[in-house]
CSV table of C-alpha atoms in Angstrom, one decimal:
chain,number,residue,atom,x,y,z
R,1,UNK,CA,131.8,121.6,150.8
R,2,UNK,CA,129.7,122.2,147.7
R,3,UNK,CA,131.7,122.2,144.5
R,4,UNK,CA,131.3,124.0,141.1
R,5,UNK,CA,132.1,122.1,138.0
R,6,UNK,CA,134.2,124.7,136.4
R,7,UNK,CA,137.4,124.3,134.5
R,8,UNK,CA,139.2,127.4,135.5
R,9,UNK,CA,139.3,129.1,138.9
R,10,UNK,CA,137.1,132.0,139.7
R,11,UNK,CA,138.3,135.6,139.4
R,12,UNK,CA,137.6,138.4,141.7
R,13,UNK,CA,136.0,141.7,140.8
R,14,UNK,CA,132.5,142.5,139.5
R,15,UNK,CA,130.2,139.6,138.7
R,16,UNK,CA,127.6,140.0,136.1
R,17,UNK,CA,125.7,136.8,136.9
R,18,UNK,CA,122.5,138.5,138.1
R,19,UNK,CA,122.1,141.1,135.4
R,20,UNK,CA,119.7,139.1,133.3
R,21,UNK,CA,117.7,138.1,136.3
R,22,UNK,CA,117.5,141.8,137.4
R,23,UNK,CA,116.4,142.9,134.0
R,24,UNK,CA,113.6,140.3,134.1
R,25,UNK,CA,112.6,141.3,137.6
R,26,UNK,CA,112.5,145.0,136.7
R,27,UNK,CA,110.3,144.3,133.7
R,28,UNK,CA,107.9,142.3,135.9
R,29,UNK,CA,107.8,144.9,138.6
R,30,UNK,CA,107.1,147.9,136.3
R,31,UNK,CA,104.4,145.9,134.7
R,32,UNK,CA,102.7,145.7,138.1
R,33,UNK,CA,103.2,149.4,138.5
R,34,UNK,CA,105.7,149.4,141.4
R,35,UNK,CA,109.1,150.9,141.5
R,36,UNK,CA,112.4,149.2,141.8
R,37,UNK,CA,114.4,150.6,144.8
R,38,UNK,CA,116.9,153.1,143.5
R,39,UNK,CA,120.5,153.7,144.6
R,40,UNK,CA,121.1,156.5,147.1
R,41,UNK,CA,122.4,159.6,145.3
R,42,UNK,CA,123.9,162.6,146.8
R,43,UNK,CA,122.1,165.2,144.5
R,44,UNK,CA,124.6,167.7,145.7
R,45,UNK,CA,126.3,171.0,145.5
R,46,UNK,CA,130.1,170.7,145.6
R,47,UNK,CA,132.6,173.2,144.6
R,48,UNK,CA,136.3,174.2,144.9
R,49,UNK,CA,138.3,177.3,144.4
R,50,UNK,CA,142.1,178.1,144.2
R,51,UNK,CA,143.2,181.0,146.3
R,52,UNK,CA,146.6,182.6,146.9
R,53,UNK,CA,148.1,179.8,149.2
R,54,UNK,CA,146.0,176.8,148.4
R,55,UNK,CA,142.6,175.3,147.8
R,56,UNK,CA,139.1,175.7,149.5
R,57,UNK,CA,136.7,172.8,148.9
R,58,UNK,CA,133.1,173.1,149.9
R,59,UNK,CA,130.1,170.7,150.0
R,60,UNK,CA,126.5,170.5,151.3
R,61,UNK,CA,125.5,167.6,153.5
R,62,UNK,CA,122.3,166.1,152.2
R,63,UNK,CA,121.9,162.6,150.7
R,64,UNK,CA,118.7,161.8,148.9
R,65,UNK,CA,117.0,158.5,148.0
R,66,UNK,CA,114.5,159.5,145.3
R,67,UNK,CA,112.3,162.1,146.8
R,68,UNK,CA,113.3,161.4,150.4
R,69,UNK,CA,116.3,162.8,152.4
R,70,UNK,CA,118.3,159.7,153.4
R,71,UNK,CA,121.0,161.4,155.4
R,72,UNK,CA,120.7,164.9,156.8
R,73,UNK,CA,124.4,165.2,157.6
R,74,UNK,CA,126.5,163.1,155.4
R,75,UNK,CA,130.2,163.9,154.7
R,76,UNK,CA,131.0,164.5,151.1
R,77,UNK,CA,134.6,165.6,151.4
R,78,UNK,CA,136.7,162.5,151.3
R,79,UNK,CA,140.3,162.0,152.3
R,80,UNK,CA,142.6,160.9,149.6
R,81,UNK,CA,146.0,161.7,151.1
R,82,UNK,CA,147.3,164.2,153.7
R,83,UNK,CA,147.5,166.9,151.2
R,84,UNK,CA,144.7,166.0,148.8
R,85,UNK,CA,140.9,165.9,149.4
R,86,UNK,CA,138.1,165.1,147.1
R,87,UNK,CA,134.4,166.1,147.1
R,88,UNK,CA,132.0,163.5,145.6
R,89,UNK,CA,128.6,163.9,143.8
R,90,UNK,CA,126.5,161.2,142.2
R,91,UNK,CA,125.8,157.8,143.6
R,92,UNK,CA,127.0,157.8,147.2
R,93,UNK,CA,128.4,154.3,147.3
R,94,UNK,CA,130.3,154.9,144.1
R,95,UNK,CA,132.0,158.1,145.3
R,96,UNK,CA,132.8,156.5,148.6
R,97,UNK,CA,134.4,153.3,147.2
R,98,UNK,CA,136.2,155.1,144.4
R,99,UNK,CA,137.8,157.6,146.7
R,100,UNK,CA,138.8,154.9,149.1
R,101,UNK,CA,140.4,152.7,146.4
R,102,UNK,CA,142.3,155.7,145.0
R,103,UNK,CA,143.4,156.7,148.5
R,104,UNK,CA,144.8,153.2,149.1
R,105,UNK,CA,146.5,153.2,145.7
R,106,UNK,CA,148.0,156.6,146.3
R,107,UNK,CA,149.3,155.6,149.7
R,108,UNK,CA,151.0,152.5,148.3
R,109,UNK,CA,152.4,154.6,145.5
R,110,UNK,CA,153.8,157.3,147.8
R,111,UNK,CA,155.3,154.6,150.0
R,112,UNK,CA,157.0,153.2,147.0
R,113,UNK,CA,158.3,156.5,145.7
R,114,UNK,CA,158.8,157.9,149.2
R,115,UNK,CA,157.4,161.3,148.2
R,116,UNK,CA,154.3,163.3,149.0
R,117,UNK,CA,151.7,162.3,146.3
R,118,UNK,CA,150.8,164.8,143.6
R,119,UNK,CA,147.3,165.9,142.7
R,120,UNK,CA,148.0,165.0,139.0
R,121,UNK,CA,148.7,161.4,140.0
R,122,UNK,CA,145.3,161.1,141.9
R,123,UNK,CA,143.6,162.7,138.9
R,124,UNK,CA,145.2,160.3,136.4
R,125,UNK,CA,144.3,157.3,138.6
R,126,UNK,CA,140.7,158.4,139.0
R,127,UNK,CA,140.2,159.2,135.3
R,128,UNK,CA,141.6,155.9,134.2
R,129,UNK,CA,139.4,153.9,136.5
R,130,UNK,CA,136.3,155.8,135.6
R,131,UNK,CA,136.9,155.4,131.9
R,132,UNK,CA,137.5,151.7,132.3
R,133,UNK,CA,133.9,151.4,133.7
R,134,UNK,CA,132.5,153.6,130.9
R,135,UNK,CA,130.4,155.8,133.2
R,136,UNK,CA,128.6,153.0,135.0
R,137,UNK,CA,130.3,154.1,138.1
R,138,UNK,CA,128.3,157.3,138.8
R,139,UNK,CA,130.9,159.4,140.6
R,140,UNK,CA,131.4,163.1,139.7
R,141,UNK,CA,134.3,164.4,141.7
R,142,UNK,CA,136.0,167.7,142.6
R,143,UNK,CA,139.7,166.9,143.4
R,144,UNK,CA,141.9,169.5,145.1
R,145,UNK,CA,145.2,169.5,146.9
R,146,UNK,CA,148.5,171.2,147.4
R,147,UNK,CA,151.7,169.4,146.3
R,148,UNK,CA,155.3,170.4,145.5
R,149,UNK,CA,154.1,172.3,142.4
R,150,UNK,CA,151.5,174.4,144.1
R,151,UNK,CA,147.7,174.2,144.5
R,152,UNK,CA,145.8,172.2,141.9
R,153,UNK,CA,142.0,171.8,141.3
R,154,UNK,CA,140.4,169.2,139.0
R,155,UNK,CA,136.9,168.3,138.2
R,156,UNK,CA,136.3,164.7,137.1
R,157,UNK,CA,133.1,163.5,135.3
R,158,UNK,CA,131.7,160.0,135.6
R,159,UNK,CA,132.8,159.0,132.1
R,160,UNK,CA,136.4,159.8,132.8
R,161,UNK,CA,136.9,163.4,131.4
R,162,UNK,CA,138.7,165.9,133.6
R,163,UNK,CA,139.2,169.6,133.7
R,164,UNK,CA,141.9,171.6,135.5
R,165,UNK,CA,140.5,175.0,136.4
R,166,UNK,CA,140.8,177.7,139.1
R,167,UNK,CA,137.1,177.2,140.2
R,168,UNK,CA,134.8,174.3,139.6
R,169,UNK,CA,131.3,173.2,140.7
R,170,UNK,CA,129.6,169.8,140.4
R,171,UNK,CA,126.3,168.2,141.3
R,172,UNK,CA,122.6,169.2,140.8
R,173,UNK,CA,123.2,172.6,142.5
R,174,UNK,CA,126.3,173.3,140.3
R,175,UNK,CA,124.6,176.0,138.3
R,176,UNK,CA,123.5,178.0,141.3
R,177,UNK,CA,127.0,177.7,142.8
R,178,UNK,CA,128.7,178.6,139.5
R,179,UNK,CA,126.6,181.7,139.2
R,180,UNK,CA,128.1,182.9,142.5
R,181,UNK,CA,131.6,182.0,141.4
R,182,UNK,CA,131.3,183.7,138.0
R,183,UNK,CA,130.2,186.9,139.8
R,184,UNK,CA,132.7,187.1,142.6
R,185,UNK,CA,135.8,185.1,141.7
R,186,UNK,CA,139.1,187.0,141.6
R,187,UNK,CA,142.6,185.6,141.1
R,188,UNK,CA,144.8,185.3,144.2
R,189,UNK,CA,142.2,185.8,146.9
R,190,UNK,CA,142.9,185.8,150.6
R,191,UNK,CA,141.9,182.8,152.6
R,192,UNK,CA,138.9,184.5,154.4
R,193,UNK,CA,137.6,185.8,151.1
R,194,UNK,CA,137.9,182.4,149.5
R,195,UNK,CA,136.1,180.7,152.4
R,196,UNK,CA,133.3,183.3,152.3
R,197,UNK,CA,133.0,182.8,148.5
R,198,UNK,CA,132.7,179.0,148.8
R,199,UNK,CA,130.3,179.3,151.6
R,200,UNK,CA,128.0,181.6,149.6
R,201,UNK,CA,128.2,179.4,146.5
R,202,UNK,CA,127.2,176.3,148.5
R,203,UNK,CA,124.4,178.3,150.2
R,204,UNK,CA,123.1,179.3,146.8
R,205,UNK,CA,123.0,175.6,145.9
R,206,UNK,CA,121.3,174.7,149.2
R,207,UNK,CA,118.6,177.3,149.0
R,208,UNK,CA,117.9,177.0,145.2
R,209,UNK,CA,118.2,173.2,144.6
R,210,UNK,CA,116.0,170.5,146.0
R,211,UNK,CA,118.7,167.9,146.0
R,212,UNK,CA,121.1,169.9,148.3
R,213,UNK,CA,120.5,171.0,151.8
R,214,UNK,CA,121.5,171.0,155.5
R,215,UNK,CA,124.9,172.2,156.5
R,216,UNK,CA,127.9,173.6,154.6
R,217,UNK,CA,131.3,171.7,155.0
R,218,UNK,CA,134.5,173.4,154.1
R,219,UNK,CA,138.0,172.0,153.7
R,220,UNK,CA,140.9,174.5,153.4
R,221,UNK,CA,144.2,172.9,152.2
R,222,UNK,CA,147.4,174.9,152.2
R,223,UNK,CA,151.0,173.8,152.2
R,224,UNK,CA,151.5,171.8,155.4
R,225,UNK,CA,148.0,172.5,156.9
R,226,UNK,CA,144.5,171.1,156.3
R,227,UNK,CA,141.4,172.6,158.0
R,228,UNK,CA,138.5,170.3,157.8
R,229,UNK,CA,135.6,172.5,159.0
R,230,UNK,CA,132.6,170.3,159.5
R,231,UNK,CA,130.1,172.0,159.9
R,232,UNK,CA,131.3,175.4,158.8
R,233,UNK,CA,127.9,176.8,158.7
R,234,UNK,CA,124.6,175.3,159.7
R,235,UNK,CA,122.3,176.9,157.1
R,236,UNK,CA,119.3,174.8,157.8
R,237,UNK,CA,118.7,174.3,161.5
R,238,UNK,CA,115.9,172.1,162.7
R,239,UNK,CA,113.3,173.8,164.9
R,240,UNK,CA,113.7,173.4,168.7
R,241,UNK,CA,110.8,171.8,170.6
R,242,UNK,CA,109.4,174.0,173.4
R,243,UNK,CA,110.4,172.6,176.8
R,244,UNK,CA,109.1,173.1,180.3
R,245,UNK,CA,110.8,172.3,183.5
R,246,UNK,CA,108.8,169.5,185.3
R,247,UNK,CA,110.4,168.9,188.7
R,248,UNK,CA,114.2,169.0,188.0
R,249,UNK,CA,113.9,167.0,184.9
R,250,UNK,CA,113.3,168.5,181.4
R,251,UNK,CA,110.6,166.8,179.4
R,252,UNK,CA,112.0,164.9,176.4
R,253,UNK,CA,109.0,165.7,174.2
R,254,UNK,CA,107.7,169.2,174.1
R,255,UNK,CA,104.9,169.9,176.5
R,256,UNK,CA,102.3,172.0,174.8
R,257,UNK,CA,99.6,171.7,177.5
R,258,UNK,CA,98.2,174.8,179.2
R,259,UNK,CA,98.8,175.4,182.9
R,260,UNK,CA,96.1,174.3,185.4
R,261,UNK,CA,93.9,177.3,186.0
R,262,UNK,CA,94.4,179.0,182.6
R,263,UNK,CA,90.7,178.7,182.0
R,264,UNK,CA,88.5,180.0,184.8
R,265,UNK,CA,85.8,177.5,186.1
R,266,UNK,CA,82.2,179.0,186.2
R,267,UNK,CA,80.0,176.1,187.4
R,268,UNK,CA,80.6,172.5,188.4
R,269,UNK,CA,77.9,169.8,188.7
R,270,UNK,CA,78.4,166.0,189.4
R,271,UNK,CA,75.8,163.5,188.3
R,272,UNK,CA,76.0,160.0,189.8
R,273,UNK,CA,75.1,157.1,187.5
R,274,UNK,CA,73.1,154.3,189.2
R,275,UNK,CA,74.3,150.9,187.9
R,276,UNK,CA,72.6,147.6,189.1
R,277,UNK,CA,74.6,144.4,189.2
R,278,UNK,CA,73.0,141.9,186.7
R,279,UNK,CA,75.3,139.0,186.7
R,280,UNK,CA,78.4,138.1,188.6
R,281,UNK,CA,80.7,135.2,187.4
R,282,UNK,CA,84.1,134.1,188.6
R,283,UNK,CA,86.4,132.6,186.0
R,284,UNK,CA,89.3,130.7,187.4
R,285,UNK,CA,92.7,131.2,185.7
R,286,UNK,CA,94.7,128.1,184.7
R,287,UNK,CA,98.1,128.9,186.5
R,288,UNK,CA,99.5,125.3,186.3
D,1,UNK,CA,167.2,128.7,117.4
D,2,UNK,CA,163.5,129.0,117.8
D,3,UNK,CA,162.1,130.8,120.8
D,4,UNK,CA,159.3,128.4,121.4
D,5,UNK,CA,161.6,125.5,121.7
D,6,UNK,CA,163.5,127.3,124.3
D,7,UNK,CA,160.4,128.3,126.1
D,8,UNK,CA,158.9,124.8,126.1
D,9,UNK,CA,162.2,123.4,127.5
D,10,UNK,CA,162.3,125.9,130.2
D,11,UNK,CA,158.7,125.1,131.0
D,12,UNK,CA,159.3,121.5,131.4
D,13,UNK,CA,162.1,122.3,133.8
D,14,UNK,CA,159.9,124.7,135.7
D,15,UNK,CA,157.1,122.1,135.9
D,16,UNK,CA,159.3,120.1,138.2
D,17,UNK,CA,159.3,122.9,140.7
D,18,UNK,CA,155.5,123.1,140.8
D,19,UNK,CA,154.1,121.8,144.1
D,20,UNK,CA,152.1,118.8,142.9
D,21,UNK,CA,151.9,115.4,144.6
D,22,UNK,CA,154.3,112.8,143.3
D,23,UNK,CA,151.7,110.7,141.6
D,24,UNK,CA,150.9,113.3,139.0
D,25,UNK,CA,154.5,114.2,138.4
D,26,UNK,CA,154.6,111.7,135.5
D,27,UNK,CA,151.7,113.4,133.8
D,28,UNK,CA,153.4,116.8,134.2
D,29,UNK,CA,156.6,115.7,132.7
D,30,UNK,CA,154.9,114.0,129.7
D,31,UNK,CA,152.6,116.9,129.2
D,32,UNK,CA,155.4,119.4,129.8
D,33,UNK,CA,156.5,119.3,126.2
D,34,UNK,CA,153.0,120.2,125.0
D,35,UNK,CA,151.7,122.4,127.7
D,36,UNK,CA,152.9,125.9,128.3
D,37,UNK,CA,151.7,125.9,131.9
D,38,UNK,CA,149.5,128.3,133.7
D,39,UNK,CA,145.8,128.6,134.1
D,40,UNK,CA,144.6,130.0,130.8
D,41,UNK,CA,147.3,129.1,128.4
D,42,UNK,CA,146.5,127.1,125.3
D,43,UNK,CA,148.4,124.1,124.1
D,44,UNK,CA,151.1,124.9,121.5
D,45,UNK,CA,152.4,121.7,119.9
D,46,UNK,CA,156.0,121.5,118.8
D,47,UNK,CA,155.0,121.4,115.2
D,48,UNK,CA,153.6,124.9,115.3
D,49,UNK,CA,156.7,126.2,117.0
D,50,UNK,CA,158.7,125.9,113.7
D,51,UNK,CA,156.5,128.5,112.1
D,52,UNK,CA,158.1,131.9,111.7
D,53,UNK,CA,155.3,134.4,112.3
D,54,UNK,CA,155.3,138.0,113.4
D,55,UNK,CA,155.0,138.9,117.0
D,56,UNK,CA,151.5,140.1,116.7
D,57,UNK,CA,150.1,136.8,115.6
D,58,UNK,CA,152.2,135.0,118.2
D,59,UNK,CA,150.8,137.3,120.9
D,60,UNK,CA,147.3,136.5,119.6
D,61,UNK,CA,147.9,132.8,120.3
D,62,UNK,CA,149.4,133.4,123.7
D,63,UNK,CA,146.7,135.8,124.9
D,64,UNK,CA,143.4,134.2,124.2
D,65,UNK,CA,140.5,136.6,124.1
D,66,UNK,CA,137.3,134.7,124.8
D,67,UNK,CA,134.0,136.2,123.9
D,68,UNK,CA,130.4,135.1,124.1
D,69,UNK,CA,129.6,132.1,122.0
D,70,UNK,CA,128.7,128.5,122.4
D,71,UNK,CA,131.2,126.5,124.5
D,72,UNK,CA,132.7,124.1,122.0
D,73,UNK,CA,134.0,120.9,123.5
D,74,UNK,CA,135.6,118.0,121.7
D,75,UNK,CA,134.1,116.9,118.4
D,76,UNK,CA,133.0,120.5,117.8
D,77,UNK,CA,129.7,120.3,119.6
D,78,UNK,CA,128.3,121.7,122.9
D,79,UNK,CA,129.8,119.8,125.8
D,80,UNK,CA,126.6,119.5,127.9
D,81,UNK,CA,128.1,117.4,130.6
D,82,UNK,CA,130.7,120.0,131.5
D,83,UNK,CA,129.3,123.4,130.6
D,84,UNK,CA,125.6,122.7,131.1
D,85,UNK,CA,122.6,123.3,128.8
D,86,UNK,CA,123.1,126.0,126.3
D,87,UNK,CA,120.6,128.8,125.3
D,88,UNK,CA,121.2,130.9,122.3
D,89,UNK,CA,119.6,134.0,124.0
D,90,UNK,CA,122.0,133.8,126.9
D,91,UNK,CA,125.1,133.4,124.8
D,92,UNK,CA,124.5,135.8,121.8
D,93,UNK,CA,124.4,139.0,123.8
D,94,UNK,CA,126.3,139.8,127.0
D,95,UNK,CA,124.0,140.5,130.0
D,96,UNK,CA,125.8,143.8,130.8
D,97,UNK,CA,127.6,146.3,128.6
D,98,UNK,CA,130.8,145.9,130.6
D,99,UNK,CA,130.8,142.1,130.8
D,100,UNK,CA,133.0,141.4,127.9
D,101,UNK,CA,135.3,144.3,128.4
D,102,UNK,CA,135.9,143.4,132.0
D,103,UNK,CA,136.5,139.7,131.3
D,104,UNK,CA,139.2,140.6,128.8
D,105,UNK,CA,140.5,143.7,130.5
D,106,UNK,CA,143.8,142.3,131.9
D,107,UNK,CA,144.5,140.5,128.6
D,108,UNK,CA,143.9,143.6,126.5
D,109,UNK,CA,146.1,145.7,128.8
D,110,UNK,CA,148.9,143.2,128.5
D,111,UNK,CA,148.6,143.1,124.8
D,112,UNK,CA,148.7,146.9,124.6
D,113,UNK,CA,151.7,147.2,126.9
D,114,UNK,CA,153.7,144.4,125.2
D,115,UNK,CA,153.2,145.9,121.8
D,116,UNK,CA,154.2,149.4,123.1
D,117,UNK,CA,157.3,147.8,124.7
D,118,UNK,CA,158.1,146.1,121.5
D,119,UNK,CA,158.0,149.4,119.6
D,120,UNK,CA,160.1,151.2,122.1
D,121,UNK,CA,162.6,148.7,123.3
D,122,UNK,CA,162.7,146.1,120.6
D,123,UNK,CA,161.6,142.5,120.3
D,124,UNK,CA,163.6,141.0,123.2
D,125,UNK,CA,161.9,143.1,125.9
D,126,UNK,CA,158.4,141.7,125.7
D,127,UNK,CA,159.6,138.2,124.9
D,128,UNK,CA,161.7,138.1,128.0
D,129,UNK,CA,158.9,139.5,130.1
D,130,UNK,CA,156.4,137.0,128.8
D,131,UNK,CA,158.9,134.2,129.5
D,132,UNK,CA,159.2,135.4,133.1
D,133,UNK,CA,155.4,135.7,133.4
D,134,UNK,CA,154.9,132.1,132.2
D,135,UNK,CA,157.6,130.9,134.6
D,136,UNK,CA,156.0,132.8,137.5
D,137,UNK,CA,152.5,131.6,136.6
D,138,UNK,CA,153.5,128.0,137.2
D,139,UNK,CA,154.5,128.6,140.8
D,140,UNK,CA,151.2,127.6,142.3
D,141,UNK,CA,149.3,124.9,144.1
D,142,UNK,CA,146.9,122.5,142.5
D,143,UNK,CA,144.2,124.4,140.5
D,144,UNK,CA,141.3,124.0,142.9
D,145,UNK,CA,143.4,125.2,145.9
D,146,UNK,CA,144.0,128.9,146.6
D,147,UNK,CA,147.5,130.0,145.6
D,148,UNK,CA,149.0,133.4,146.4
D,149,UNK,CA,150.5,134.1,143.0
D,150,UNK,CA,153.1,136.2,144.8
D,151,UNK,CA,155.8,136.0,142.2
D,152,UNK,CA,153.4,136.8,139.4
D,153,UNK,CA,151.9,139.7,141.3
D,154,UNK,CA,155.3,141.1,142.0
D,155,UNK,CA,156.3,140.9,138.3
D,156,UNK,CA,153.1,142.5,137.1
D,157,UNK,CA,153.2,145.2,139.8
D,158,UNK,CA,149.9,144.1,141.3
D,159,UNK,CA,151.4,144.0,144.8
D,160,UNK,CA,151.5,147.9,144.8
D,161,UNK,CA,147.9,148.5,143.8
D,162,UNK,CA,144.4,147.7,144.9
D,163,UNK,CA,141.4,147.4,142.6
D,164,UNK,CA,137.9,145.9,142.6
D,165,UNK,CA,139.4,142.5,142.0
D,166,UNK,CA,140.9,142.5,145.5
D,167,UNK,CA,137.8,143.8,147.3
D,168,UNK,CA,134.8,142.3,145.6
D,169,UNK,CA,134.2,138.6,145.1
D,170,UNK,CA,137.5,137.5,146.6
D,171,UNK,CA,138.0,133.9,145.4
D,172,UNK,CA,139.8,133.0,148.6
D,173,UNK,CA,136.5,133.6,150.5
D,174,UNK,CA,134.2,132.0,148.0
D,175,UNK,CA,131.8,129.5,149.5
D,176,UNK,CA,132.1,127.1,146.6
D,177,UNK,CA,135.2,125.1,145.6
D,178,UNK,CA,136.0,124.0,142.1
D,179,UNK,CA,135.6,120.3,141.4
D,180,UNK,CA,139.1,119.0,141.9
D,181,UNK,CA,139.2,116.2,139.3
D,182,UNK,CA,137.8,118.4,136.5
D,183,UNK,CA,140.1,121.2,137.2
D,184,UNK,CA,143.2,119.1,137.4
D,185,UNK,CA,142.2,117.3,134.2
D,186,UNK,CA,141.7,120.6,132.4
D,187,UNK,CA,145.0,121.9,133.6
D,188,UNK,CA,146.9,118.8,132.4
D,189,UNK,CA,145.1,119.0,129.0
D,190,UNK,CA,143.5,115.6,129.5
D,191,UNK,CA,140.0,117.0,129.1
């Protein structure tokens, strides 16, 4: 086995060995005029609102990679614990890994305390981790859940600051969604009103922001019940190809040909072309 | 009378429980008086133990914070054989903003927690905890082999949490092994 001549054993965690090499590569590539591949972001609209009995979280479902839609139906509402869910905006991998790590930690913590975890605990864990990495982990999160103290909603920014508010929006479409919230939010709404409000806020983000699109996912959390509605509303349906019944089987690709006989035939003339044989050769194939 | 004397005696006792082959037991016992055991602990000779210094400076000795800088070997010059060729550009600045802070993160957390504990519960609490950490750190296999560090993890509370250290770059699954002779020599302080 190959050996490293080191004095102390290797530690786990992030390794910064390739940072200098990456910086040099990036400089070379931009000199040639090409672009370094960028991380997949979720340029998003996510939002949450506190209503009478609990929390409604909403998110769109588009993931972008630069100017291209990388995933038309990605799931942005992540599970943290049975009573706590978290929407994530920013770099897709960062939100995914961060929420999974915090979910594992919270599970271990709740096993050790034998209590249902609190939203404030998840908030504190997330904010301490994001601050430790000084914003290099690009995860902007909307954390919501119902615990023994009632419903709580937090927004967590990539550098580690948090806000505890009755309604929050994050992502590139946050301004559009916030406009809807500011107009129609009331304290102690009913569940249906809250769902309609969140749906309209996300729809505002989808239709007015390039980075958000496709469907609307909702997650309704109340004491003892979680409704994960995916998709709650398909705002952007793809067009359906026109189909025609050919024998009993439907054509997979749309058939846009006209029927035989659509155009009437007026005259028909057949001209035979005379071809004379000039040379005839036989080439044997090597089949051995 | 002096805490370091007690610590070093305890360490030499604990050394015997370390799972090392019999041939190197001799070196362990002789080095036990000088070494404080563990992977990244410096050598504290008996002569220094008689100094009466405040806890902060003692913590500084026991929790080394390494930064960027030329690797100084014996005789105060670059040890090319062991740490390779040096380049000022590579060593002056870290390659990433988080590199230094991540390298020293655990040490800084411990420093902070111990000084908080000293202010709240008095001097004995962090001292006793550090003694237990040093004892637990010595329960391991030879340095180039993979040890579970179960006792140390339980003491520190790492058995109830998962972080990037457990998921990324797991040393148990690394494709390269440390060079056995160099690592054992470093651990015994012979290097």
